[in-house]
Amino acid sequence: MATSNLHSGRGKRNGSSLHDVEASIEDQIESLREEVAAFAKLIGESGAKQSKKLRASAESGFDDLTVRGEELLRDLQRGYTRGSREVRRTVRQHPVATIGAAAAFGLAVALLLSRR
């Protein structure tokens, strides 16, 4: 009988300590789940902030690029206008030289094409 009481006492102690270990593991798992959820939330918030920053930076860069493109287009248009005025003025002032230059250019092109 003494041995059966000893075994039953050990069984109760082992059973209760096993139950305590299971409860402790479950508590730790639950704690880990909460920490993982908090970490995921933190990462999500950080990602959203970074996304907003990157979007604002991209929009700003696009706006700057648009402004620079418009300025470049205006500069090119001004240059084209100035160049065409200059050509017209030169043609009006020196019509014979213009015809000679055009003829020389035509001859040069014809010679280059005939060698092919």
Short mmCIF file of N, CA and C in Angstrom, two decimals:
data_model
loop_
_atom_site.label_atom_id
_atom_site.label_comp_id
_atom_site.label_asym_id
_atom_site.label_seq_id
_atom_site.Cartn_x
_atom_site.Cartn_y
_atom_site.Cartn_z
N MET A 1 0.79 -1.18 0.00
CA MET A 1 0.00 0.00 0.00
C MET A 1 0.84 1.25 0.00
N ALA A 2 1.95 1.18 0.66
CA ALA A 2 2.80 2.35 0.75
C ALA A 2 3.29 2.73 -0.62
N THR A 3 3.58 1.73 -1.44
CA THR A 3 4.06 2.05 -2.77
C THR A 3 2.94 2.63 -3.62
N SER A 4 1.73 2.18 -3.46
CA SER A 4 0.65 2.71 -4.27
C SER A 4 0.34 4.15 -3.86
N ASN A 5 0.45 4.43 -2.54
CA ASN A 5 0.26 5.81 -2.10
C ASN A 5 1.37 6.71 -2.66
N LEU A 6 2.58 6.15 -2.69
CA LEU A 6 3.71 6.91 -3.20
C LEU A 6 3.50 7.22 -4.68
N HIS A 7 3.10 6.19 -5.43
CA HIS A 7 2.86 6.41 -6.86
C HIS A 7 1.71 7.37 -7.09
N SER A 8 0.64 7.23 -6.32
CA SER A 8 -0.49 8.12 -6.53
C SER A 8 -0.12 9.54 -6.15
N GLY A 9 0.72 9.71 -5.13
CA GLY A 9 1.18 11.04 -4.75
C GLY A 9 2.05 11.64 -5.85
N ARG A 10 2.95 10.81 -6.40
CA ARG A 10 3.80 11.29 -7.49
C ARG A 10 2.95 11.62 -8.72
N GLY A 11 1.98 10.79 -9.00
CA GLY A 11 1.10 11.00 -10.14
C GLY A 11 0.36 12.32 -10.01
N LYS A 12 -0.09 12.62 -8.80
CA LYS A 12 -0.79 13.88 -8.60
C LYS A 12 0.18 15.04 -8.78
N ARG A 13 1.38 14.88 -8.20
CA ARG A 13 2.36 15.96 -8.34
C ARG A 13 2.78 16.12 -9.79
N ASN A 14 3.07 14.99 -10.47
CA ASN A 14 3.47 15.05 -11.87
C ASN A 14 2.33 15.56 -12.73
N GLY A 15 1.14 15.13 -12.44
CA GLY A 15 -0.03 15.58 -13.19
C GLY A 15 -0.26 17.07 -13.01
N SER A 16 -0.15 17.53 -11.79
CA SER A 16 -0.37 18.95 -11.56
C SER A 16 0.80 19.77 -12.10
N SER A 17 2.02 19.26 -12.00
CA SER A 17 3.15 20.02 -12.55
C SER A 17 3.09 19.99 -14.08
N LEU A 18 2.62 18.89 -14.66
CA LEU A 18 2.45 18.82 -16.09
C LEU A 18 1.38 19.82 -16.54
N HIS A 19 0.33 19.90 -15.76
CA HIS A 19 -0.73 20.86 -16.05
C HIS A 19 -0.18 22.29 -15.92
N ASP A 20 0.66 22.51 -14.91
CA ASP A 20 1.27 23.84 -14.74
C ASP A 20 2.18 24.17 -15.93
N VAL A 21 2.94 23.17 -16.39
CA VAL A 21 3.84 23.39 -17.53
C VAL A 21 3.02 23.68 -18.78
N GLU A 22 1.93 22.94 -19.00
CA GLU A 22 1.07 23.18 -20.16
C GLU A 22 0.47 24.58 -20.10
N ALA A 23 0.01 24.96 -18.91
CA ALA A 23 -0.56 26.30 -18.75
C ALA A 23 0.49 27.37 -18.99
N SER A 24 1.69 27.13 -18.51
CA SER A 24 2.79 28.08 -18.72
C SER A 24 3.13 28.21 -20.20
N ILE A 25 3.17 27.07 -20.90
CA ILE A 25 3.45 27.09 -22.34
C ILE A 25 2.35 27.82 -23.09
N GLU A 26 1.10 27.55 -22.72
CA GLU A 26 -0.02 28.24 -23.36
C GLU A 26 0.05 29.74 -23.11
N ASP A 27 0.41 30.13 -21.89
CA ASP A 27 0.56 31.55 -21.58
C ASP A 27 1.68 32.18 -22.41
N GLN A 28 2.78 31.45 -22.56
CA GLN A 28 3.89 31.95 -23.35
C GLN A 28 3.51 32.07 -24.83
N ILE A 29 2.76 31.08 -25.33
CA ILE A 29 2.30 31.13 -26.72
C ILE A 29 1.38 32.32 -26.93
N GLU A 30 0.48 32.53 -26.00
CA GLU A 30 -0.43 33.67 -26.09
C GLU A 30 0.33 34.99 -26.03
N SER A 31 1.32 35.04 -25.18
CA SER A 31 2.16 36.24 -25.07
C SER A 31 2.91 36.49 -26.38
N LEU A 32 3.45 35.41 -26.96
CA LEU A 32 4.14 35.54 -28.24
C LEU A 32 3.20 36.01 -29.35
N ARG A 33 1.97 35.47 -29.34
CA ARG A 33 0.99 35.91 -30.34
C ARG A 33 0.71 37.40 -30.21
N GLU A 34 0.56 37.86 -28.99
CA GLU A 34 0.30 39.29 -28.76
C GLU A 34 1.49 40.13 -29.22
N GLU A 35 2.70 39.66 -28.94
CA GLU A 35 3.89 40.40 -29.35
C GLU A 35 4.02 40.43 -30.88
N VAL A 36 3.73 39.30 -31.53
CA VAL A 36 3.79 39.25 -32.98
C VAL A 36 2.74 40.18 -33.58
N ALA A 37 1.53 40.20 -33.02
CA ALA A 37 0.48 41.09 -33.51
C ALA A 37 0.89 42.55 -33.34
N ALA A 38 1.48 42.88 -32.18
CA ALA A 38 1.93 44.25 -31.95
C ALA A 38 3.05 44.62 -32.92
N PHE A 39 3.95 43.67 -33.17
CA PHE A 39 5.05 43.91 -34.11
C PHE A 39 4.53 44.11 -35.53
N ALA A 40 3.56 43.29 -35.93
CA ALA A 40 2.97 43.43 -37.27
C ALA A 40 2.28 44.78 -37.41
N LYS A 41 1.60 45.20 -36.37
CA LYS A 41 0.93 46.51 -36.39
C LYS A 41 1.96 47.62 -36.52
N LEU A 42 3.04 47.52 -35.78
CA LEU A 42 4.10 48.52 -35.83
C LEU A 42 4.74 48.58 -37.22
N ILE A 43 4.98 47.42 -37.80
CA ILE A 43 5.55 47.37 -39.15
C ILE A 43 4.58 47.99 -40.16
N GLY A 44 3.31 47.69 -40.02
CA GLY A 44 2.29 48.26 -40.91
C GLY A 44 2.24 49.76 -40.82
N GLU A 45 2.28 50.29 -39.61
CA GLU A 45 2.26 51.75 -39.42
C GLU A 45 3.52 52.38 -40.00
N SER A 46 4.65 51.74 -39.77
CA SER A 46 5.93 52.26 -40.29
C SER A 46 5.92 52.23 -41.81
N GLY A 47 5.40 51.16 -42.39
CA GLY A 47 5.31 51.05 -43.85
C GLY A 47 4.41 52.12 -44.43
N ALA A 48 3.31 52.39 -43.76
CA ALA A 48 2.39 53.42 -44.24
C ALA A 48 3.06 54.80 -44.20
N LYS A 49 3.82 55.07 -43.14
CA LYS A 49 4.51 56.35 -43.04
C LYS A 49 5.55 56.47 -44.15
N GLN A 50 6.32 55.41 -44.35
CA GLN A 50 7.34 55.43 -45.40
C GLN A 50 6.69 55.59 -46.78
N SER A 51 5.57 54.94 -46.98
CA SER A 51 4.86 55.04 -48.25
C SER A 51 4.41 56.48 -48.50
N LYS A 52 3.89 57.13 -47.47
CA LYS A 52 3.46 58.52 -47.62
C LYS A 52 4.65 59.42 -47.93
N LYS A 53 5.78 59.19 -47.26
CA LYS A 53 6.97 60.00 -47.52
C LYS A 53 7.46 59.81 -48.95
N LEU A 54 7.52 58.55 -49.39
CA LEU A 54 7.98 58.27 -50.75
C LEU A 54 7.04 58.86 -51.79
N ARG A 55 5.76 58.77 -51.54
CA ARG A 55 4.78 59.33 -52.48
C ARG A 55 4.93 60.84 -52.57
N ALA A 56 5.08 61.51 -51.42
CA ALA A 56 5.25 62.96 -51.42
C ALA A 56 6.53 63.34 -52.15
N SER A 57 7.59 62.58 -51.93
CA SER A 57 8.85 62.85 -52.60
C SER A 57 8.71 62.65 -54.11
N ALA A 58 8.04 61.60 -54.52
CA ALA A 58 7.85 61.34 -55.95
C ALA A 58 7.00 62.43 -56.59
N GLU A 59 5.95 62.85 -55.90
CA GLU A 59 5.10 63.92 -56.44
C GLU A 59 5.88 65.21 -56.57
N SER A 60 6.70 65.51 -55.57
CA SER A 60 7.52 66.72 -55.62
C SER A 60 8.51 66.64 -56.77
N GLY A 61 9.15 65.50 -56.93
CA GLY A 61 10.09 65.30 -58.03
C GLY A 61 9.42 65.42 -59.38
N PHE A 62 8.21 64.88 -59.49
CA PHE A 62 7.47 64.96 -60.74
C PHE A 62 7.10 66.41 -61.05
N ASP A 63 6.68 67.14 -60.02
CA ASP A 63 6.35 68.56 -60.22
C ASP A 63 7.57 69.35 -60.66
N ASP A 64 8.72 69.09 -60.02
CA ASP A 64 9.96 69.76 -60.41
C ASP A 64 10.33 69.43 -61.86
N LEU A 65 10.19 68.17 -62.22
CA LEU A 65 10.51 67.73 -63.57
C LEU A 65 9.58 68.39 -64.59
N THR A 66 8.32 68.51 -64.25
CA THR A 66 7.36 69.16 -65.14
C THR A 66 7.72 70.63 -65.35
N VAL A 67 8.06 71.31 -64.25
CA VAL A 67 8.44 72.72 -64.36
C VAL A 67 9.69 72.87 -65.21
N ARG A 68 10.69 72.03 -64.99
CA ARG A 68 11.93 72.10 -65.79
C ARG A 68 11.65 71.80 -67.25
N GLY A 69 10.78 70.84 -67.52
CA GLY A 69 10.43 70.51 -68.90
C GLY A 69 9.75 71.68 -69.60
N GLU A 70 8.84 72.34 -68.88
CA GLU A 70 8.15 73.50 -69.46
C GLU A 70 9.14 74.63 -69.72
N GLU A 71 10.08 74.85 -68.80
CA GLU A 71 11.09 75.89 -69.01
C GLU A 71 11.97 75.56 -70.22
N LEU A 72 12.36 74.32 -70.34
CA LEU A 72 13.18 73.89 -71.47
C LEU A 72 12.42 74.06 -72.79
N LEU A 73 11.14 73.72 -72.79
CA LEU A 73 10.33 73.88 -73.99
C LEU A 73 10.23 75.35 -74.39
N ARG A 74 10.02 76.23 -73.39
CA ARG A 74 9.98 77.67 -73.69
C ARG A 74 11.32 78.14 -74.25
N ASP A 75 12.42 77.70 -73.66
CA ASP A 75 13.75 78.09 -74.16
C ASP A 75 13.96 77.61 -75.60
N LEU A 76 13.55 76.38 -75.88
CA LEU A 76 13.69 75.86 -77.24
C LEU A 76 12.83 76.64 -78.24
N GLN A 77 11.61 76.98 -77.81
CA GLN A 77 10.74 77.75 -78.70
C GLN A 77 11.34 79.14 -78.98
N ARG A 78 11.89 79.76 -77.93
CA ARG A 78 12.53 81.07 -78.13
C ARG A 78 13.72 80.96 -79.07
N GLY A 79 14.54 79.92 -78.88
CA GLY A 79 15.70 79.71 -79.75
C GLY A 79 15.28 79.46 -81.19
N TYR A 80 14.24 78.67 -81.38
CA TYR A 80 13.74 78.40 -82.73
C TYR A 80 13.24 79.69 -83.37
N THR A 81 12.51 80.48 -82.61
CA THR A 81 11.99 81.75 -83.13
C THR A 81 13.13 82.67 -83.52
N ARG A 82 14.14 82.79 -82.63
CA ARG A 82 15.29 83.65 -82.93
C ARG A 82 16.04 83.14 -84.17
N GLY A 83 16.25 81.84 -84.25
CA GLY A 83 16.96 81.25 -85.38
C GLY A 83 16.23 81.47 -86.69
N SER A 84 14.93 81.26 -86.68
CA SER A 84 14.17 81.46 -87.92
C SER A 84 14.17 82.93 -88.34
N ARG A 85 14.10 83.84 -87.38
CA ARG A 85 14.20 85.28 -87.72
C ARG A 85 15.56 85.60 -88.34
N GLU A 86 16.59 85.03 -87.76
CA GLU A 86 17.95 85.28 -88.25
C GLU A 86 18.13 84.74 -89.67
N VAL A 87 17.60 83.56 -89.93
CA VAL A 87 17.69 82.98 -91.28
C VAL A 87 16.92 83.84 -92.27
N ARG A 88 15.72 84.25 -91.91
CA ARG A 88 14.93 85.10 -92.81
C ARG A 88 15.66 86.41 -93.11
N ARG A 89 16.22 87.01 -92.07
CA ARG A 89 16.93 88.28 -92.25
C ARG A 89 18.15 88.08 -93.16
N THR A 90 18.89 87.01 -92.95
CA THR A 90 20.07 86.74 -93.77
C THR A 90 19.67 86.50 -95.23
N VAL A 91 18.61 85.74 -95.45
CA VAL A 91 18.14 85.46 -96.81
C VAL A 91 17.71 86.76 -97.48
N ARG A 92 17.02 87.62 -96.76
CA ARG A 92 16.58 88.90 -97.33
C ARG A 92 17.76 89.82 -97.64
N GLN A 93 18.75 89.81 -96.77
CA GLN A 93 19.90 90.69 -96.95
C GLN A 93 20.85 90.18 -98.03
N HIS A 94 20.98 88.87 -98.18
CA HIS A 94 21.93 88.28 -99.13
C HIS A 94 21.26 87.16 -99.94
N PRO A 95 20.36 87.52 -100.82
CA PRO A 95 19.66 86.46 -101.57
C PRO A 95 20.56 85.68 -102.52
N VAL A 96 21.51 86.34 -103.15
CA VAL A 96 22.39 85.65 -104.09
C VAL A 96 23.29 84.66 -103.34
N ALA A 97 23.83 85.08 -102.20
CA ALA A 97 24.68 84.20 -101.40
C ALA A 97 23.88 83.01 -100.89
N THR A 98 22.63 83.23 -100.56
CA THR A 98 21.78 82.14 -100.07
C THR A 98 21.55 81.12 -101.18
N ILE A 99 21.28 81.61 -102.38
CA ILE A 99 21.08 80.68 -103.50
C ILE A 99 22.37 79.91 -103.78
N GLY A 100 23.52 80.60 -103.72
CA GLY A 100 24.81 79.93 -103.93
C GLY A 100 25.08 78.88 -102.86
N ALA A 101 24.77 79.21 -101.61
CA ALA A 101 24.99 78.25 -100.52
C ALA A 101 24.09 77.04 -100.68
N ALA A 102 22.84 77.28 -101.07
CA ALA A 102 21.92 76.16 -101.28
C ALA A 102 22.39 75.28 -102.43
N ALA A 103 22.89 75.90 -103.49
CA ALA A 103 23.38 75.13 -104.64
C ALA A 103 24.61 74.32 -104.24
N ALA A 104 25.52 74.93 -103.49
CA ALA A 104 26.72 74.21 -103.06
C ALA A 104 26.35 73.04 -102.16
N PHE A 105 25.41 73.24 -101.30
CA PHE A 105 24.95 72.17 -100.41
C PHE A 105 24.34 71.03 -101.24
N GLY A 106 23.52 71.39 -102.22
CA GLY A 106 22.90 70.39 -103.09
C GLY A 106 23.94 69.59 -103.86
N LEU A 107 24.97 70.28 -104.37
CA LEU A 107 26.05 69.59 -105.09
C LEU A 107 26.80 68.62 -104.18
N ALA A 108 27.08 69.08 -102.98
CA ALA A 108 27.81 68.22 -102.03
C ALA A 108 27.00 66.96 -101.72
N VAL A 109 25.72 67.12 -101.49
CA VAL A 109 24.86 65.97 -101.20
C VAL A 109 24.81 65.04 -102.41
N ALA A 110 24.69 65.63 -103.62
CA ALA A 110 24.63 64.81 -104.84
C ALA A 110 25.92 64.02 -105.03
N LEU A 111 27.07 64.66 -104.77
CA LEU A 111 28.35 63.95 -104.91
C LEU A 111 28.47 62.82 -103.89
N LEU A 112 28.07 63.08 -102.70
CA LEU A 112 28.14 62.03 -101.66
C LEU A 112 27.23 60.86 -101.99
N LEU A 113 26.05 61.14 -102.52
CA LEU A 113 25.10 60.07 -102.83
C LEU A 113 25.52 59.30 -104.09
N SER A 114 26.19 59.98 -105.01
CA SER A 114 26.58 59.29 -106.24
C SER A 114 27.74 58.34 -106.00
N ARG A 115 28.50 58.50 -104.98
CA ARG A 115 29.64 57.61 -104.68
C ARG A 115 29.17 56.30 -104.08
N ARG A 116 28.01 56.21 -103.66
CA ARG A 116 27.50 54.97 -103.05
C ARG A 116 27.37 53.97 -104.10
#
